[in-house]
Amino acid sequence: LSRPPKELKRLAREGCWAGSHAGRARLYPRLIQQVSCRLVTPDALVYRDVAGRLFGKPSVSSHPLPEFLEGCPMPTYCLSPHGVTALKKILICVGALFPDITHSPLLPALAALLLHYSEDEAQCFESVSRLIASNAPHAGYIDQSFLAHQASCMTFGDLANKHCPAAHKLIAGSAENVLEVYSEWLSWLFPGLPFGYAVRVLDVFLLEGQKVLYRIALALLKQFRLSVTPAGLQGSDIKAELQAFVRNIAEHVTVDKLLERAFGIRLFSRKEIWLLQMANRKALMERGITVVQRRPSFHLAVDMQNFSSSTVTAQEMRLVWSWIPERFSLFPPLLLFSTSEHGCSLQR
């Protein structure tokens, strides 16, 4: 850790401690201790106190999981039954000590992975707690509300349109609703990726924050485009195809190659991501979309049944609609001008 930050990033990206479980177990807590976070952040001592009062000693918890995890994936990454119980305790204590969290799909996977490399559940809780409480500018780790998560999904869609145009076109041509596909981007990584790939992602995530997740998901999207044909996707469930592809990623690309491609994406800055997230948050708030909606009606798609145009087909309109920034596609299109009704002069 005494090395310069750029050198540490290079070592993590190249997997220099990938072969040592003990190495990660020593390194992860030290990396997380360097995360800038709020002054009052619950630590291992607070966890032991709260867990002792909530669960007793050493009874197994029968408490329900926090409401903010409803509908979120709950991977356990080969934890033993004792480990799964510890994971549940950690998540319940997070819910008790961070009441402001209302939605956080990444949290269970992150806690499960960190538990593999923690001395005990208290240390794992402290690590998760510091990542939640991070206050570094433009460098968050975990989305903690539905609004933040949905803005991240829209931001990924914007980045895919810019950095993966061929893959984006493939998705737009195969899915009725592009944003619905991109709303699952985080699950491609966790729990989608195999354990060996997931911990390599975690190596760089702890050093570089959420930006890393966007990079790797974009690299997966690029690889998906190279591994499938448009004809092969016709009539298939594109979301299921992507999830199956990610589960079997080892058949297509090594983890080293995947990371190399992810960090080879040019003109990709933390500031760009932050600005997109803020713009997308604003658009969602203007639509009143700030809490989980059981039926995501805000995911606008072209209505294939009622669409009518003498210029483009519904499929072509769907593709055109996928080109515009996600925050604008939240609003239904309004016909302002038609040559059949208004002629060919825009000045009349």
PDB file of N, CA and C in Angstrom, residues 143-233:
ATOM      1  N   ASP A 143     -24.899   2.322  -4.687  1.00  0.00           N
ATOM      2  CA  ASP A 143     -26.163   3.060  -4.771  1.00  0.00           C
ATOM      3  C   ASP A 143     -27.056   2.633  -3.613  1.00  0.00           C
ATOM      4  N   GLN A 144     -27.728   3.610  -2.990  1.00  0.00           N
ATOM      5  CA  GLN A 144     -28.480   3.312  -1.771  1.00  0.00           C
ATOM      6  C   GLN A 144     -29.949   3.710  -1.844  1.00  0.00           C
ATOM      7  N   SER A 145     -30.427   4.056  -3.040  1.00  0.00           N
ATOM      8  CA  SER A 145     -31.843   4.379  -3.222  1.00  0.00           C
ATOM      9  C   SER A 145     -32.273   3.927  -4.608  1.00  0.00           C
ATOM     10  N   PHE A 146     -33.569   3.779  -4.790  1.00  0.00           N
ATOM     11  CA  PHE A 146     -34.078   3.405  -6.106  1.00  0.00           C
ATOM     12  C   PHE A 146     -33.743   4.484  -7.126  1.00  0.00           C
ATOM     13  N   LEU A 147     -33.835   5.742  -6.718  1.00  0.00           N
ATOM     14  CA  LEU A 147     -33.514   6.849  -7.621  1.00  0.00           C
ATOM     15  C   LEU A 147     -32.070   6.751  -8.104  1.00  0.00           C
ATOM     16  N   ALA A 148     -31.135   6.537  -7.173  1.00  0.00           N
ATOM     17  CA  ALA A 148     -29.722   6.431  -7.546  1.00  0.00           C
ATOM     18  C   ALA A 148     -29.479   5.219  -8.435  1.00  0.00           C
ATOM     19  N   HIS A 149     -30.093   4.090  -8.084  1.00  0.00           N
ATOM     20  CA  HIS A 149     -29.899   2.878  -8.887  1.00  0.00           C
ATOM     21  C   HIS A 149     -30.459   3.059 -10.293  1.00  0.00           C
ATOM     22  N   GLN A 150     -31.653   3.635 -10.395  1.00  0.00           N
ATOM     23  CA  GLN A 150     -32.253   3.806 -11.713  1.00  0.00           C
ATOM     24  C   GLN A 150     -31.462   4.798 -12.557  1.00  0.00           C
ATOM     25  N   ALA A 151     -30.931   5.847 -11.912  1.00  0.00           N
ATOM     26  CA  ALA A 151     -30.078   6.796 -12.633  1.00  0.00           C
ATOM     27  C   ALA A 151     -28.818   6.103 -13.142  1.00  0.00           C
ATOM     28  N   SER A 152     -28.280   5.165 -12.359  1.00  0.00           N
ATOM     29  CA  SER A 152     -27.105   4.405 -12.795  1.00  0.00           C
ATOM     30  C   SER A 152     -27.430   3.542 -14.014  1.00  0.00           C
ATOM     31  N   CYS A 153     -28.616   2.943 -14.022  1.00  0.00           N
ATOM     32  CA  CYS A 153     -29.029   2.126 -15.172  1.00  0.00           C
ATOM     33  C   CYS A 153     -29.150   2.983 -16.433  1.00  0.00           C
ATOM     34  N   MET A 154     -29.738   4.171 -16.285  1.00  0.00           N
ATOM     35  CA  MET A 154     -29.864   5.075 -17.425  1.00  0.00           C
ATOM     36  C   MET A 154     -28.495   5.561 -17.884  1.00  0.00           C
ATOM     37  N   THR A 155     -27.612   5.808 -16.915  1.00  0.00           N
ATOM     38  CA  THR A 155     -26.249   6.233 -17.250  1.00  0.00           C
ATOM     39  C   THR A 155     -25.530   5.143 -18.029  1.00  0.00           C
ATOM     40  N   PHE A 156     -25.718   3.885 -17.612  1.00  0.00           N
ATOM     41  CA  PHE A 156     -25.103   2.793 -18.369  1.00  0.00           C
ATOM     42  C   PHE A 156     -25.631   2.772 -19.798  1.00  0.00           C
ATOM     43  N   GLY A 157     -26.923   3.006 -19.980  1.00  0.00           N
ATOM     44  CA  GLY A 157     -27.484   3.061 -21.329  1.00  0.00           C
ATOM     45  C   GLY A 157     -26.850   4.153 -22.168  1.00  0.00           C
ATOM     46  N   ASP A 158     -26.636   5.326 -21.561  1.00  0.00           N
ATOM     47  CA  ASP A 158     -25.978   6.423 -22.275  1.00  0.00           C
ATOM     48  C   ASP A 158     -24.549   6.046 -22.663  1.00  0.00           C
ATOM     49  N   LEU A 159     -23.833   5.419 -21.728  1.00  0.00           N
ATOM     50  CA  LEU A 159     -22.450   5.018 -21.999  1.00  0.00           C
ATOM     51  C   LEU A 159     -22.387   3.927 -23.065  1.00  0.00           C
ATOM     52  N   ALA A 160     -23.336   2.999 -23.038  1.00  0.00           N
ATOM     53  CA  ALA A 160     -23.372   1.936 -24.051  1.00  0.00           C
ATOM     54  C   ALA A 160     -23.610   2.521 -25.434  1.00  0.00           C
ATOM     55  N   ASN A 161     -24.486   3.490 -25.522  1.00  0.00           N
ATOM     56  CA  ASN A 161     -24.770   4.146 -26.800  1.00  0.00           C
ATOM     57  C   ASN A 161     -23.522   4.828 -27.349  1.00  0.00           C
ATOM     58  N   LYS A 162     -22.729   5.419 -26.446  1.00  0.00           N
ATOM     59  CA  LYS A 162     -21.532   6.158 -26.865  1.00  0.00           C
ATOM     60  C   LYS A 162     -20.341   5.243 -27.133  1.00  0.00           C
ATOM     61  N   HIS A 163     -20.097   4.300 -26.227  1.00  0.00           N
ATOM     62  CA  HIS A 163     -18.860   3.516 -26.286  1.00  0.00           C
ATOM     63  C   HIS A 163     -19.017   2.146 -26.945  1.00  0.00           C
ATOM     64  N   CYS A 164     -20.237   1.649 -27.070  1.00  0.00           N
ATOM     65  CA  CYS A 164     -20.485   0.337 -27.694  1.00  0.00           C
ATOM     66  C   CYS A 164     -21.597   0.452 -28.732  1.00  0.00           C
ATOM     67  N   PRO A 165     -21.421   1.283 -29.757  1.00  0.00           N
ATOM     68  CA  PRO A 165     -22.531   1.528 -30.698  1.00  0.00           C
ATOM     69  C   PRO A 165     -23.024   0.272 -31.406  1.00  0.00           C
ATOM     70  N   ALA A 166     -22.121  -0.632 -31.769  1.00  0.00           N
ATOM     71  CA  ALA A 166     -22.545  -1.850 -32.477  1.00  0.00           C
ATOM     72  C   ALA A 166     -23.378  -2.747 -31.563  1.00  0.00           C
ATOM     73  N   ALA A 167     -22.923  -2.910 -30.319  1.00  0.00           N
ATOM     74  CA  ALA A 167     -23.677  -3.731 -29.367  1.00  0.00           C
ATOM     75  C   ALA A 167     -25.008  -3.068 -29.024  1.00  0.00           C
ATOM     76  N   HIS A 168     -24.986  -1.755 -28.890  1.00  0.00           N
ATOM     77  CA  HIS A 168     -26.219  -1.022 -28.577  1.00  0.00           C
ATOM     78  C   HIS A 168     -27.237  -1.188 -29.700  1.00  0.00           C
ATOM     79  N   LYS A 169     -26.773  -1.129 -30.920  1.00  0.00           N
ATOM     80  CA  LYS A 169     -27.676  -1.319 -32.065  1.00  0.00           C
ATOM     81  C   LYS A 169     -28.257  -2.733 -32.056  1.00  0.00           C
ATOM     82  N   LEU A 170     -27.420  -3.712 -31.711  1.00  0.00           N
ATOM     83  CA  LEU A 170     -27.892  -5.101 -31.630  1.00  0.00           C
ATOM     84  C   LEU A 170     -28.982  -5.245 -30.570  1.00  0.00           C
ATOM     85  N   ILE A 171     -28.761  -4.642 -29.397  1.00  0.00           N
ATOM     86  CA  ILE A 171     -29.749  -4.710 -28.317  1.00  0.00           C
ATOM     87  C   ILE A 171     -31.039  -4.013 -28.742  1.00  0.00           C
ATOM     88  N   ALA A 172     -30.895  -2.823 -29.332  1.00  0.00           N
ATOM     89  CA  ALA A 172     -32.074  -2.053 -29.734  1.00  0.00           C
ATOM     90  C   ALA A 172     -32.891  -2.779 -30.791  1.00  0.00           C
ATOM     91  N   GLY A 173     -32.220  -3.549 -31.636  1.00  0.00           N
ATOM     92  CA  GLY A 173     -32.926  -4.276 -32.678  1.00  0.00           C
ATOM     93  C   GLY A 173     -33.558  -5.569 -32.199  1.00  0.00           C
ATOM     94  N   SER A 174     -33.167  -6.021 -30.999  1.00  0.00           N
ATOM     95  CA  SER A 174     -33.652  -7.314 -30.499  1.00  0.00           C
ATOM     96  C   SER A 174     -34.614  -7.184 -29.327  1.00  0.00           C
ATOM     97  N   ALA A 175     -34.617  -6.031 -28.661  1.00  0.00           N
ATOM     98  CA  ALA A 175     -35.434  -5.860 -27.456  1.00  0.00           C
ATOM     99  C   ALA A 175     -36.530  -4.831 -27.689  1.00  0.00           C
ATOM    100  N   GLU A 176     -37.683  -5.089 -27.118  1.00  0.00           N
ATOM    101  CA  GLU A 176     -38.765  -4.113 -27.203  1.00  0.00           C
ATOM    102  C   GLU A 176     -38.446  -2.882 -26.381  1.00  0.00           C
ATOM    103  N   ASN A 177     -37.698  -3.044 -25.318  1.00  0.00           N
ATOM    104  CA  ASN A 177     -37.391  -1.944 -24.418  1.00  0.00           C
ATOM    105  C   ASN A 177     -35.920  -2.014 -24.030  1.00  0.00           C
ATOM    106  N   VAL A 178     -35.126  -1.120 -24.586  1.00  0.00           N
ATOM    107  CA  VAL A 178     -33.679  -1.147 -24.355  1.00  0.00           C
ATOM    108  C   VAL A 178     -33.350  -0.879 -22.891  1.00  0.00           C
ATOM    109  N   LEU A 179     -34.043   0.086 -22.288  1.00  0.00           N
ATOM    110  CA  LEU A 179     -33.730   0.426 -20.904  1.00  0.00           C
ATOM    111  C   LEU A 179     -34.022  -0.727 -19.951  1.00  0.00           C
ATOM    112  N   GLU A 180     -35.020  -1.531 -20.252  1.00  0.00           N
ATOM    113  CA  GLU A 180     -35.284  -2.709 -19.416  1.00  0.00           C
ATOM    114  C   GLU A 180     -34.101  -3.675 -19.454  1.00  0.00           C
ATOM    115  N   VAL A 181     -33.483  -3.803 -20.619  1.00  0.00           N
ATOM    116  CA  VAL A 181     -32.297  -4.663 -20.732  1.00  0.00           C
ATOM    117  C   VAL A 181     -31.156  -4.080 -19.906  1.00  0.00           C
ATOM    118  N   TYR A 182     -30.917  -2.779 -20.062  1.00  0.00           N
ATOM    119  CA  TYR A 182     -29.814  -2.136 -19.358  1.00  0.00           C
ATOM    120  C   TYR A 182     -30.074  -1.996 -17.858  1.00  0.00           C
ATOM    121  N   SER A 183     -31.335  -2.100 -17.447  1.00  0.00           N
ATOM    122  CA  SER A 183     -31.626  -2.009 -16.014  1.00  0.00           C
ATOM    123  C   SER A 183     -31.054  -3.203 -15.252  1.00  0.00           C
ATOM    124  N   GLU A 184     -30.623  -4.233 -15.978  1.00  0.00           N
ATOM    125  CA  GLU A 184     -30.029  -5.413 -15.340  1.00  0.00           C
ATOM    126  C   GLU A 184     -28.503  -5.433 -15.438  1.00  0.00           C
ATOM    127  N   TRP A 185     -27.921  -4.302 -15.849  1.00  0.00           N
ATOM    128  CA  TRP A 185     -26.479  -4.308 -16.121  1.00  0.00           C
ATOM    129  C   TRP A 185     -25.662  -4.722 -14.895  1.00  0.00           C
ATOM    130  N   LEU A 186     -26.079  -4.294 -13.715  1.00  0.00           N
ATOM    131  CA  LEU A 186     -25.307  -4.618 -12.514  1.00  0.00           C
ATOM    132  C   LEU A 186     -25.362  -6.109 -12.200  1.00  0.00           C
ATOM    133  N   SER A 187     -26.492  -6.740 -12.513  1.00  0.00           N
ATOM    134  CA  SER A 187     -26.610  -8.180 -12.244  1.00  0.00           C
ATOM    135  C   SER A 187     -25.781  -9.011 -13.221  1.00  0.00           C
ATOM    136  N   TRP A 188     -25.344  -8.408 -14.334  1.00  0.00           N
ATOM    137  CA  TRP A 188     -24.405  -9.132 -15.205  1.00  0.00           C
ATOM    138  C   TRP A 188     -23.114  -9.406 -14.435  1.00  0.00           C
ATOM    139  N   LEU A 189     -22.714  -8.457 -13.578  1.00  0.00           N
ATOM    140  CA  LEU A 189     -21.472  -8.581 -12.819  1.00  0.00           C
ATOM    141  C   LEU A 189     -21.685  -9.394 -11.544  1.00  0.00           C
ATOM    142  N   PHE A 190     -22.675  -8.980 -10.755  1.00  0.00           N
ATOM    143  CA  PHE A 190     -22.971  -9.627  -9.472  1.00  0.00           C
ATOM    144  C   PHE A 190     -24.471  -9.884  -9.405  1.00  0.00           C
ATOM    145  N   PRO A 191     -24.921 -11.116  -9.433  1.00  0.00           N
ATOM    146  CA  PRO A 191     -24.168 -12.367  -9.293  1.00  0.00           C
ATOM    147  C   PRO A 191     -23.843 -13.056 -10.608  1.00  0.00           C
ATOM    148  N   GLY A 192     -23.944 -12.367 -11.751  1.00  0.00           N
ATOM    149  CA  GLY A 192     -23.796 -13.030 -13.042  1.00  0.00           C
ATOM    150  C   GLY A 192     -22.448 -13.689 -13.277  1.00  0.00           C
ATOM    151  N   LEU A 193     -21.365 -12.971 -12.996  1.00  0.00           N
ATOM    152  CA  LEU A 193     -20.029 -13.501 -13.271  1.00  0.00           C
ATOM    153  C   LEU A 193     -19.669 -14.654 -12.334  1.00  0.00           C
ATOM    154  N   PRO A 194     -18.906 -15.625 -12.830  1.00  0.00           N
ATOM    155  CA  PRO A 194     -18.394 -16.688 -11.947  1.00  0.00           C
ATOM    156  C   PRO A 194     -17.538 -16.093 -10.829  1.00  0.00           C
ATOM    157  N   PHE A 195     -17.388 -16.834  -9.747  1.00  0.00           N
ATOM    158  CA  PHE A 195     -16.693 -16.318  -8.564  1.00  0.00           C
ATOM    159  C   PHE A 195     -15.294 -15.802  -8.892  1.00  0.00           C
ATOM    160  N   GLY A 196     -14.533 -16.567  -9.686  1.00  0.00           N
ATOM    161  CA  GLY A 196     -13.169 -16.160 -10.007  1.00  0.00           C
ATOM    162  C   GLY A 196     -13.102 -14.835 -10.742  1.00  0.00           C
ATOM    163  N   TYR A 197     -14.089 -14.559 -11.576  1.00  0.00           N
ATOM    164  CA  TYR A 197     -14.162 -13.278 -12.282  1.00  0.00           C
ATOM    165  C   TYR A 197     -14.632 -12.185 -11.326  1.00  0.00           C
ATOM    166  N   ALA A 198     -15.608 -12.531 -10.470  1.00  0.00           N
ATOM    167  CA  ALA A 198     -16.188 -11.527  -9.572  1.00  0.00           C
ATOM    168  C   ALA A 198     -15.148 -10.958  -8.610  1.00  0.00           C
ATOM    169  N   VAL A 199     -14.264 -11.809  -8.082  1.00  0.00           N
ATOM    170  CA  VAL A 199     -13.275 -11.294  -7.130  1.00  0.00           C
ATOM    171  C   VAL A 199     -12.211 -10.456  -7.836  1.00  0.00           C
ATOM    172  N   ARG A 200     -11.934 -10.739  -9.089  1.00  0.00           N
ATOM    173  CA  ARG A 200     -11.015  -9.879  -9.840  1.00  0.00           C
ATOM    174  C   ARG A 200     -11.639  -8.499 -10.060  1.00  0.00           C
ATOM    175  N   VAL A 201     -12.943  -8.486 -10.289  1.00  0.00           N
ATOM    176  CA  VAL A 201     -13.644  -7.200 -10.387  1.00  0.00           C
ATOM    177  C   VAL A 201     -13.584  -6.481  -9.043  1.00  0.00           C
ATOM    178  N   LEU A 202     -13.767  -7.230  -7.955  1.00  0.00           N
ATOM    179  CA  LEU A 202     -13.715  -6.637  -6.621  1.00  0.00           C
ATOM    180  C   LEU A 202     -12.349  -6.025  -6.336  1.00  0.00           C
ATOM    181  N   ASP A 203     -11.276  -6.671  -6.796  1.00  0.00           N
ATOM    182  CA  ASP A 203      -9.926  -6.134  -6.596  1.00  0.00           C
ATOM    183  C   ASP A 203      -9.825  -4.682  -7.064  1.00  0.00           C
ATOM    184  N   VAL A 204     -10.312  -4.437  -8.275  1.00  0.00           N
ATOM    185  CA  VAL A 204     -10.183  -3.086  -8.834  1.00  0.00           C
ATOM    186  C   VAL A 204     -11.284  -2.162  -8.313  1.00  0.00           C
ATOM    187  N   PHE A 205     -12.452  -2.717  -8.015  1.00  0.00           N
ATOM    188  CA  PHE A 205     -13.558  -1.912  -7.497  1.00  0.00           C
ATOM    189  C   PHE A 205     -13.177  -1.236  -6.185  1.00  0.00           C
ATOM    190  N   LEU A 206     -12.505  -1.964  -5.292  1.00  0.00           N
ATOM    191  CA  LEU A 206     -12.142  -1.392  -3.997  1.00  0.00           C
ATOM    192  C   LEU A 206     -11.151  -0.245  -4.142  1.00  0.00           C
ATOM    193  N   LEU A 207     -10.375  -0.254  -5.203  1.00  0.00           N
ATOM    194  CA  LEU A 207      -9.413   0.821  -5.446  1.00  0.00           C
ATOM    195  C   LEU A 207     -10.008   1.987  -6.221  1.00  0.00           C
ATOM    196  N   GLU A 208     -10.937   1.698  -7.137  1.00  0.00           N
ATOM    197  CA  GLU A 208     -11.348   2.724  -8.093  1.00  0.00           C
ATOM    198  C   GLU A 208     -12.824   3.095  -8.041  1.00  0.00           C
ATOM    199  N   GLY A 209     -13.621   2.347  -7.308  1.00  0.00           N
ATOM    200  CA  GLY A 209     -15.016   2.720  -7.166  1.00  0.00           C
ATOM    201  C   GLY A 209     -15.909   2.261  -8.300  1.00  0.00           C
ATOM    202  N   GLN A 210     -17.102   2.867  -8.356  1.00  0.00           N
ATOM    203  CA  GLN A 210     -18.168   2.404  -9.243  1.00  0.00           C
ATOM    204  C   GLN A 210     -17.805   2.500 -10.723  1.00  0.00           C
ATOM    205  N   LYS A 211     -16.913   3.409 -11.066  1.00  0.00           N
ATOM    206  CA  LYS A 211     -16.527   3.574 -12.472  1.00  0.00           C
ATOM    207  C   LYS A 211     -16.068   2.256 -13.082  1.00  0.00           C
ATOM    208  N   VAL A 212     -15.380   1.447 -12.277  1.00  0.00           N
ATOM    209  CA  VAL A 212     -14.887   0.147 -12.730  1.00  0.00           C
ATOM    210  C   VAL A 212     -16.037  -0.749 -13.201  1.00  0.00           C
ATOM    211  N   LEU A 213     -17.152  -0.715 -12.482  1.00  0.00           N
ATOM    212  CA  LEU A 213     -18.286  -1.580 -12.832  1.00  0.00           C
ATOM    213  C   LEU A 213     -18.846  -1.216 -14.198  1.00  0.00           C
ATOM    214  N   TYR A 214     -18.927   0.077 -14.482  1.00  0.00           N
ATOM    215  CA  TYR A 214     -19.385   0.500 -15.806  1.00  0.00           C
ATOM    216  C   TYR A 214     -18.442  -0.021 -16.888  1.00  0.00           C
ATOM    217  N   ARG A 215     -17.158   0.114 -16.650  1.00  0.00           N
ATOM    218  CA  ARG A 215     -16.167  -0.329 -17.644  1.00  0.00           C
ATOM    219  C   ARG A 215     -16.318  -1.823 -17.948  1.00  0.00           C
ATOM    220  N   ILE A 216     -16.424  -2.622 -16.909  1.00  0.00           N
ATOM    221  CA  ILE A 216     -16.457  -4.071 -17.113  1.00  0.00           C
ATOM    222  C   ILE A 216     -17.772  -4.495 -17.747  1.00  0.00           C
ATOM    223  N   ALA A 217     -18.872  -3.859 -17.369  1.00  0.00           N
ATOM    224  CA  ALA A 217     -20.157  -4.177 -18.001  1.00  0.00           C
ATOM    225  C   ALA A 217     -20.144  -3.798 -19.482  1.00  0.00           C
ATOM    226  N   LEU A 218     -19.503  -2.688 -19.820  1.00  0.00           N
ATOM    227  CA  LEU A 218     -19.376  -2.306 -21.234  1.00  0.00           C
ATOM    228  C   LEU A 218     -18.520  -3.321 -21.991  1.00  0.00           C
ATOM    229  N   ALA A 219     -17.448  -3.791 -21.351  1.00  0.00           N
ATOM    230  CA  ALA A 219     -16.604  -4.808 -21.993  1.00  0.00           C
ATOM    231  C   ALA A 219     -17.388  -6.098 -22.214  1.00  0.00           C
ATOM    232  N   LEU A 220     -18.244  -6.462 -21.268  1.00  0.00           N
ATOM    233  CA  LEU A 220     -19.102  -7.642 -21.443  1.00  0.00           C
ATOM    234  C   LEU A 220     -20.059  -7.448 -22.612  1.00  0.00           C
ATOM    235  N   LEU A 221     -20.590  -6.247 -22.730  1.00  0.00           N
ATOM    236  CA  LEU A 221     -21.521  -5.955 -23.821  1.00  0.00           C
ATOM    237  C   LEU A 221     -20.813  -6.054 -25.170  1.00  0.00           C
ATOM    238  N   LYS A 222     -19.591  -5.521 -25.237  1.00  0.00           N
ATOM    239  CA  LYS A 222     -18.806  -5.625 -26.472  1.00  0.00           C
ATOM    240  C   LYS A 222     -18.531  -7.088 -26.823  1.00  0.00           C
ATOM    241  N   GLN A 223     -18.164  -7.875 -25.818  1.00  0.00           N
ATOM    242  CA  GLN A 223     -17.862  -9.286 -26.063  1.00  0.00           C
ATOM    243  C   GLN A 223     -19.111 -10.039 -26.481  1.00  0.00           C
ATOM    244  N   PHE A 224     -20.250  -9.694 -25.907  1.00  0.00           N
ATOM    245  CA  PHE A 224     -21.518 -10.318 -26.289  1.00  0.00           C
ATOM    246  C   PHE A 224     -21.793 -10.075 -27.768  1.00  0.00           C
ATOM    247  N   ARG A 225     -21.544  -8.868 -28.207  1.00  0.00           N
ATOM    248  CA  ARG A 225     -21.756  -8.521 -29.620  1.00  0.00           C
ATOM    249  C   ARG A 225     -20.862  -9.361 -30.531  1.00  0.00           C
ATOM    250  N   LEU A 226     -19.643  -9.641 -30.078  1.00  0.00           N
ATOM    251  CA  LEU A 226     -18.718 -10.434 -30.888  1.00  0.00           C
ATOM    252  C   LEU A 226     -19.080 -11.917 -30.890  1.00  0.00           C
ATOM    253  N   SER A 227     -19.792 -12.356 -29.873  1.00  0.00           N
ATOM    254  CA  SER A 227     -20.041 -13.788 -29.686  1.00  0.00           C
ATOM    255  C   SER A 227     -21.384 -14.266 -30.206  1.00  0.00           C
ATOM    256  N   VAL A 228     -22.249 -13.346 -30.623  1.00  0.00           N
ATOM    257  CA  VAL A 228     -23.576 -13.736 -31.114  1.00  0.00           C
ATOM    258  C   VAL A 228     -23.813 -13.114 -32.483  1.00  0.00           C
ATOM    259  N   THR A 229     -24.825 -13.604 -33.158  1.00  0.00           N
ATOM    260  CA  THR A 229     -25.226 -13.030 -34.443  1.00  0.00           C
ATOM    261  C   THR A 229     -26.630 -12.463 -34.305  1.00  0.00           C
ATOM    262  N   PRO A 230     -26.927 -11.367 -35.004  1.00  0.00           N
ATOM    263  CA  PRO A 230     -28.285 -10.804 -34.931  1.00  0.00           C
ATOM    264  C   PRO A 230     -29.359 -11.823 -35.290  1.00  0.00           C
ATOM    265  N   ALA A 231     -29.066 -12.676 -36.285  1.00  0.00           N
ATOM    266  CA  ALA A 231     -30.057 -13.681 -36.688  1.00  0.00           C
ATOM    267  C   ALA A 231     -30.334 -14.664 -35.555  1.00  0.00           C
ATOM    268  N   GLY A 232     -29.285 -14.971 -34.794  1.00  0.00           N
ATOM    269  CA  GLY A 232     -29.454 -15.923 -33.702  1.00  0.00           C
ATOM    270  C   GLY A 232     -30.268 -15.381 -32.541  1.00  0.00           C
ATOM    271  N   LEU A 233     -30.413 -14.044 -32.469  1.00  0.00           N
ATOM    272  CA  LEU A 233     -31.165 -13.435 -31.378  1.00  0.00           C
ATOM    273  C   LEU A 233     -32.623 -13.197 -31.719  1.00  0.00           C
TER     274      LEU A 233
END
